[in-house]
mmCIF file of C-alpha atoms in Angstrom:
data_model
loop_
_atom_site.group_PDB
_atom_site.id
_atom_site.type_symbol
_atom_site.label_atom_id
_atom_site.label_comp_id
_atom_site.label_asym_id
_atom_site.label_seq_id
_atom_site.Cartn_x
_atom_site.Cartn_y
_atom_site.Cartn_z
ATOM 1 C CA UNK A 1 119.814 94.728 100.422
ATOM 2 C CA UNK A 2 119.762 93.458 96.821
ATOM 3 C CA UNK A 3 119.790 96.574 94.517
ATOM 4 C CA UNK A 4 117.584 95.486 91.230
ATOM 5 C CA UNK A 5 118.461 97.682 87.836
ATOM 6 C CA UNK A 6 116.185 97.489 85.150
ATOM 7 C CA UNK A 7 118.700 95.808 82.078
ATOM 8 C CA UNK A 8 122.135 96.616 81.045
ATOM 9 C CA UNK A 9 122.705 99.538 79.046
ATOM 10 C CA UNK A 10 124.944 98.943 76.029
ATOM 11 C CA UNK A 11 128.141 100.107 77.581
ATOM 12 C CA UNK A 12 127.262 98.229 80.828
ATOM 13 C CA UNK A 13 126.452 94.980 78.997
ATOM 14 C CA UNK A 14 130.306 95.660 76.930
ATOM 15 C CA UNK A 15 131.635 95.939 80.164
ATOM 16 C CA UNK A 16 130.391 93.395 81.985
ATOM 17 C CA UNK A 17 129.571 95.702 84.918
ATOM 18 C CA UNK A 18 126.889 97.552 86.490
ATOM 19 C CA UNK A 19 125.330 101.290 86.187
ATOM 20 C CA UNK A 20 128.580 101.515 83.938
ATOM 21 C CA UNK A 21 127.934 104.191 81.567
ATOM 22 C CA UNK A 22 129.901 107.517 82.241
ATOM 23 C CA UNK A 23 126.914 109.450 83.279
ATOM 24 C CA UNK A 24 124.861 106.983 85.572
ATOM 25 C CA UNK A 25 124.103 108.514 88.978
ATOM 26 C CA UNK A 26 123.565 104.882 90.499
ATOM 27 C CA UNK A 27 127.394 104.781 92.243
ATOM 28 C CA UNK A 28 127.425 108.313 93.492
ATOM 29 C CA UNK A 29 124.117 108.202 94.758
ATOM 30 C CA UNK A 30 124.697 104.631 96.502
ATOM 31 C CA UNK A 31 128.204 106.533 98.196
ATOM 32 C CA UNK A 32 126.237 109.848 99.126
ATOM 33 C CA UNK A 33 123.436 108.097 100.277
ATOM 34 C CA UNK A 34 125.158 106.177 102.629
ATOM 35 C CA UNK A 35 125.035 102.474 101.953
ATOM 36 C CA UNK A 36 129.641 102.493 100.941
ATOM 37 C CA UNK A 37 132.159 103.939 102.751
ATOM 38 C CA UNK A 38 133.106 105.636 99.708
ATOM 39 C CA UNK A 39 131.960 105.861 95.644
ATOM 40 C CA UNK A 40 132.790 102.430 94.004
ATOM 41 C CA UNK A 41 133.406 102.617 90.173
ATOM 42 C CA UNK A 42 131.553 100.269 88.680
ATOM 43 C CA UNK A 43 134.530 97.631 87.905
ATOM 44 C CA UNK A 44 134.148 97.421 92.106
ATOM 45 C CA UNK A 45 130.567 96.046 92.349
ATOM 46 C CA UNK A 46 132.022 92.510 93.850
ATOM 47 C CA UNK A 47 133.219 95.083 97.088
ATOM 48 C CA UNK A 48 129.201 95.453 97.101
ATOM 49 C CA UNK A 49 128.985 91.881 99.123
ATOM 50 C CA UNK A 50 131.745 92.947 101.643
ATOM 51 C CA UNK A 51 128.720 95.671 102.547
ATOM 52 C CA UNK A 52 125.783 93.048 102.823
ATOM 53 C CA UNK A 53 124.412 94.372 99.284
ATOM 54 C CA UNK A 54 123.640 92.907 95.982
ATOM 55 C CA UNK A 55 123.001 94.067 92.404
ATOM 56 C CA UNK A 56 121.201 92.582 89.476
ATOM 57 C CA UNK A 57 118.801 93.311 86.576
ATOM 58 C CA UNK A 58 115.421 92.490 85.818
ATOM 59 C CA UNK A 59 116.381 91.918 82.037
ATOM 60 C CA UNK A 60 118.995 90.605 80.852
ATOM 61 C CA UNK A 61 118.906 91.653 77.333
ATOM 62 C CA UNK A 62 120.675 94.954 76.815
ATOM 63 C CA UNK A 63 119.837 98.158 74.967
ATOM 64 C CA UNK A 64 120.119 101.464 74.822
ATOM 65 C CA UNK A 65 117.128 102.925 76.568
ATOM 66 C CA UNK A 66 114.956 100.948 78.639
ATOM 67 C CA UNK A 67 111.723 101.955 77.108
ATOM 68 C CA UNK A 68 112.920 99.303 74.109
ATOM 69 C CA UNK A 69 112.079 96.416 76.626
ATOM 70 C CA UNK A 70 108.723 94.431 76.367
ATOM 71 C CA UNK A 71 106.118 94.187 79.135
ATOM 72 C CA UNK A 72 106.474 90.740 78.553
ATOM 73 C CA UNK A 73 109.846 90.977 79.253
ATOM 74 C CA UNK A 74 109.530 92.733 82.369
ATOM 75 C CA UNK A 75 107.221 90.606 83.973
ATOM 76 C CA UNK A 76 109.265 87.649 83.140
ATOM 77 C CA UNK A 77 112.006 89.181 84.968
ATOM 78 C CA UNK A 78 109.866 89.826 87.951
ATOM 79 C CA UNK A 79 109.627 86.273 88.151
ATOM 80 C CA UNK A 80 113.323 85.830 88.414
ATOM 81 C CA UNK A 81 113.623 88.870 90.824
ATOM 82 C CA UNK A 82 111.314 87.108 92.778
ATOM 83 C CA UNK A 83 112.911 83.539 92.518
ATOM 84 C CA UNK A 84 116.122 85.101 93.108
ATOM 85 C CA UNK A 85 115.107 86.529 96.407
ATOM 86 C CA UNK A 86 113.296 83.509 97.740
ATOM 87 C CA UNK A 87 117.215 81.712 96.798
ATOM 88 C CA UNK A 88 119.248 84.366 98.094
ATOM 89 C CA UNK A 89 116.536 85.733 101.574
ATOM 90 C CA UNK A 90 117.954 89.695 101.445
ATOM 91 C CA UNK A 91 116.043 91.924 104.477
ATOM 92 C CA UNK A 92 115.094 94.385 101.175
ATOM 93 C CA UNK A 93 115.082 94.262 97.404
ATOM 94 C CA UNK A 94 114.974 98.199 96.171
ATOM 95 C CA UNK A 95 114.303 98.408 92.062
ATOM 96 C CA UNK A 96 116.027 100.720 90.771
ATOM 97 C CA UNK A 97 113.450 102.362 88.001
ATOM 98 C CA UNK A 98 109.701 103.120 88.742
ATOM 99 C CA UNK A 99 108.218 102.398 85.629
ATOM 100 C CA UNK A 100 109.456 99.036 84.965
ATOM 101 C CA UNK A 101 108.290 98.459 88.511
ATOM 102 C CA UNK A 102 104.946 99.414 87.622
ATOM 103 C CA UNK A 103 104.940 97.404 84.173
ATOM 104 C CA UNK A 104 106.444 94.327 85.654
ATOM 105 C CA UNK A 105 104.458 93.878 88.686
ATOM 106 C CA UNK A 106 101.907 94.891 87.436
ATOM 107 C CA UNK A 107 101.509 97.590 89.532
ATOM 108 C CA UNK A 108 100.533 100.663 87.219
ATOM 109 C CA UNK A 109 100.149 103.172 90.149
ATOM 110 C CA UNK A 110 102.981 102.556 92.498
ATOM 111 C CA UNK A 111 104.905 105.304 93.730
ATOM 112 C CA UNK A 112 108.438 105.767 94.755
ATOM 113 C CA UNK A 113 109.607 104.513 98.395
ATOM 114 C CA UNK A 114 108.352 101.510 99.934
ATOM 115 C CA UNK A 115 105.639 99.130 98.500
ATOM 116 C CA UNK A 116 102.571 97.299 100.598
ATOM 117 C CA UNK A 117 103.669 94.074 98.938
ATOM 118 C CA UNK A 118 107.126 92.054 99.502
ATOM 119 C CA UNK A 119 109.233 89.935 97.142
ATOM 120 C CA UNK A 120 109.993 86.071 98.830
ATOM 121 C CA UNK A 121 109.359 88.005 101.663
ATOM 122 C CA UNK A 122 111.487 90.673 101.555
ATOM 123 C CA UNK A 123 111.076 94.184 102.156
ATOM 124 C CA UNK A 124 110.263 95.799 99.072
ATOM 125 C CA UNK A 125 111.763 99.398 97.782
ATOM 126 C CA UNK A 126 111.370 101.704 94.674
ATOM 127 C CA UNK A 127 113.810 104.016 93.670
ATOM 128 C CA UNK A 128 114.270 106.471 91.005
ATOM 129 C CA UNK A 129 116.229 105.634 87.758
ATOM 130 C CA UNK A 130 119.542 106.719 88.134
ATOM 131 C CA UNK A 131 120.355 106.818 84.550
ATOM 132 C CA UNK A 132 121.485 109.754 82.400
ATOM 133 C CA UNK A 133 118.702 109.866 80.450
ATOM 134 C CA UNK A 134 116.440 110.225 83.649
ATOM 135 C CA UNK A 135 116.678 114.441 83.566
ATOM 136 C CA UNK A 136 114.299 114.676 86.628
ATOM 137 C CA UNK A 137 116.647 113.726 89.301
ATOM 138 C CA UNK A 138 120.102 114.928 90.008
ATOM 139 C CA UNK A 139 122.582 113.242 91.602
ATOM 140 C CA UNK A 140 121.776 115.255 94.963
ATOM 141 C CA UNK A 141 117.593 114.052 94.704
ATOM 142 C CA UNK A 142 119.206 110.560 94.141
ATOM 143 C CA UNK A 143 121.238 110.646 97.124
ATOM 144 C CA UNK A 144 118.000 111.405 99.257
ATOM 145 C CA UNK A 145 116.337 109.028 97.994
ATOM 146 C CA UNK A 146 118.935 106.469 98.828
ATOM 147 C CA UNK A 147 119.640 107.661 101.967
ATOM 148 C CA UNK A 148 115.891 107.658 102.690
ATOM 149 C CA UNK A 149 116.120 103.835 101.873
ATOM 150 C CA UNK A 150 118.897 103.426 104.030
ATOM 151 C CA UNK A 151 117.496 105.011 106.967
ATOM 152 C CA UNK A 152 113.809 103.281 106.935
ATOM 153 C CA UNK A 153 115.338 100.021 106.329
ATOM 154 C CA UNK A 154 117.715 100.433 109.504
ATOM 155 C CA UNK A 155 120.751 99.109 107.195
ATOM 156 C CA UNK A 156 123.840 100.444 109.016
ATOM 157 C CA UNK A 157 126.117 102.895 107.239
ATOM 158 C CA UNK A 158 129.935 101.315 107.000
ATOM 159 C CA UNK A 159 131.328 104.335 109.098
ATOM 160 C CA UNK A 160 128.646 103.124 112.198
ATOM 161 C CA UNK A 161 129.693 99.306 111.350
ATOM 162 C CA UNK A 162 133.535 100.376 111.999
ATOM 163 C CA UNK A 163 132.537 102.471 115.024
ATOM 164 C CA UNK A 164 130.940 99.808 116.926
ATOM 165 C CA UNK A 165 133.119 97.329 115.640
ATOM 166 C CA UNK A 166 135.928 99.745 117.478
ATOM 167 C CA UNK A 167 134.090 99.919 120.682
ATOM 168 C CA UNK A 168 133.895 96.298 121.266
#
């Protein structure tokens, strides 16, 4: 699973790390959702390859709100998404923000959840923006949401992983 954030926030692009501002729902709801064995700060995003799962941006460039990105921009970093995928061959990519879905695919009414279309052949996911600033979800409606990802794209929690591992 490669998890796809829109750009780095301010604070995130400071620290060099993911979904790092204090107030970003992206690590609880990846935890409570089921895809880590427990909530990762975001200083701990390398222990995301130990679980099969990736993280990147569509832009680069940071700022502090997403809505300060060009289309241009996001459609140029579709094209990378894209690229990276057909380089890297994850099951799923899942972006992480429905409106810079829509703008940089080009895909003004998708929803949230799974899209017709795939990226290098991958699976393709969109999830709500986990971001403070995002008032419509809570960290609880994020969780679902993950853990509906998780569930229709058959990717094993850790716990099951150690159980069978255990019964071999």
């Amino acid at each position: 699973m490669l998890f796809c954030g829109i750009n780095p926030s301010l604070y995130s692009a400071a620290t060099g790390h993911h979904f790092a501002r204090p107030g970003n729902r992206f690590w609880p709801a990846l935890h409570r959702g089921g895809f880590t064995s427990r909530q990762l700060a975001p200083a701990e995003q390398h222990e995301l390859l130990t679980a099969g799962l990736g993280i990147t941006n569509l832009v680069a460039r940071a700022t502090a709100r997403a809505d300060e990105l060009h289309p241009d921009e996001l459609a140029a970093g579709a094209e990378r998404l894209t690229e990276k995928a057909r380089q890297h061959r994850p099951r799923w990519v899942a972006v992480v923000g429905v409106t810079a879905y829509r703008i940089g695919f080009g895909r003004p009414k998708a929803a949230l959840g799974r899209q017709p279309e795939t990226v290098a052949g991958a699976g393709l996911w969109v999830l709500p923006n986990p971001s403070g600033l995002n008032a419509h979800y809570t960290v609880t409606t994020l969780a679902a949401a993950f853990a509906e990802l998780r569930a229709a794209t058959l990717v094993p929690s850790p716990l099951s992983r150690r159980s069978r591992a255990a019964e071999s």
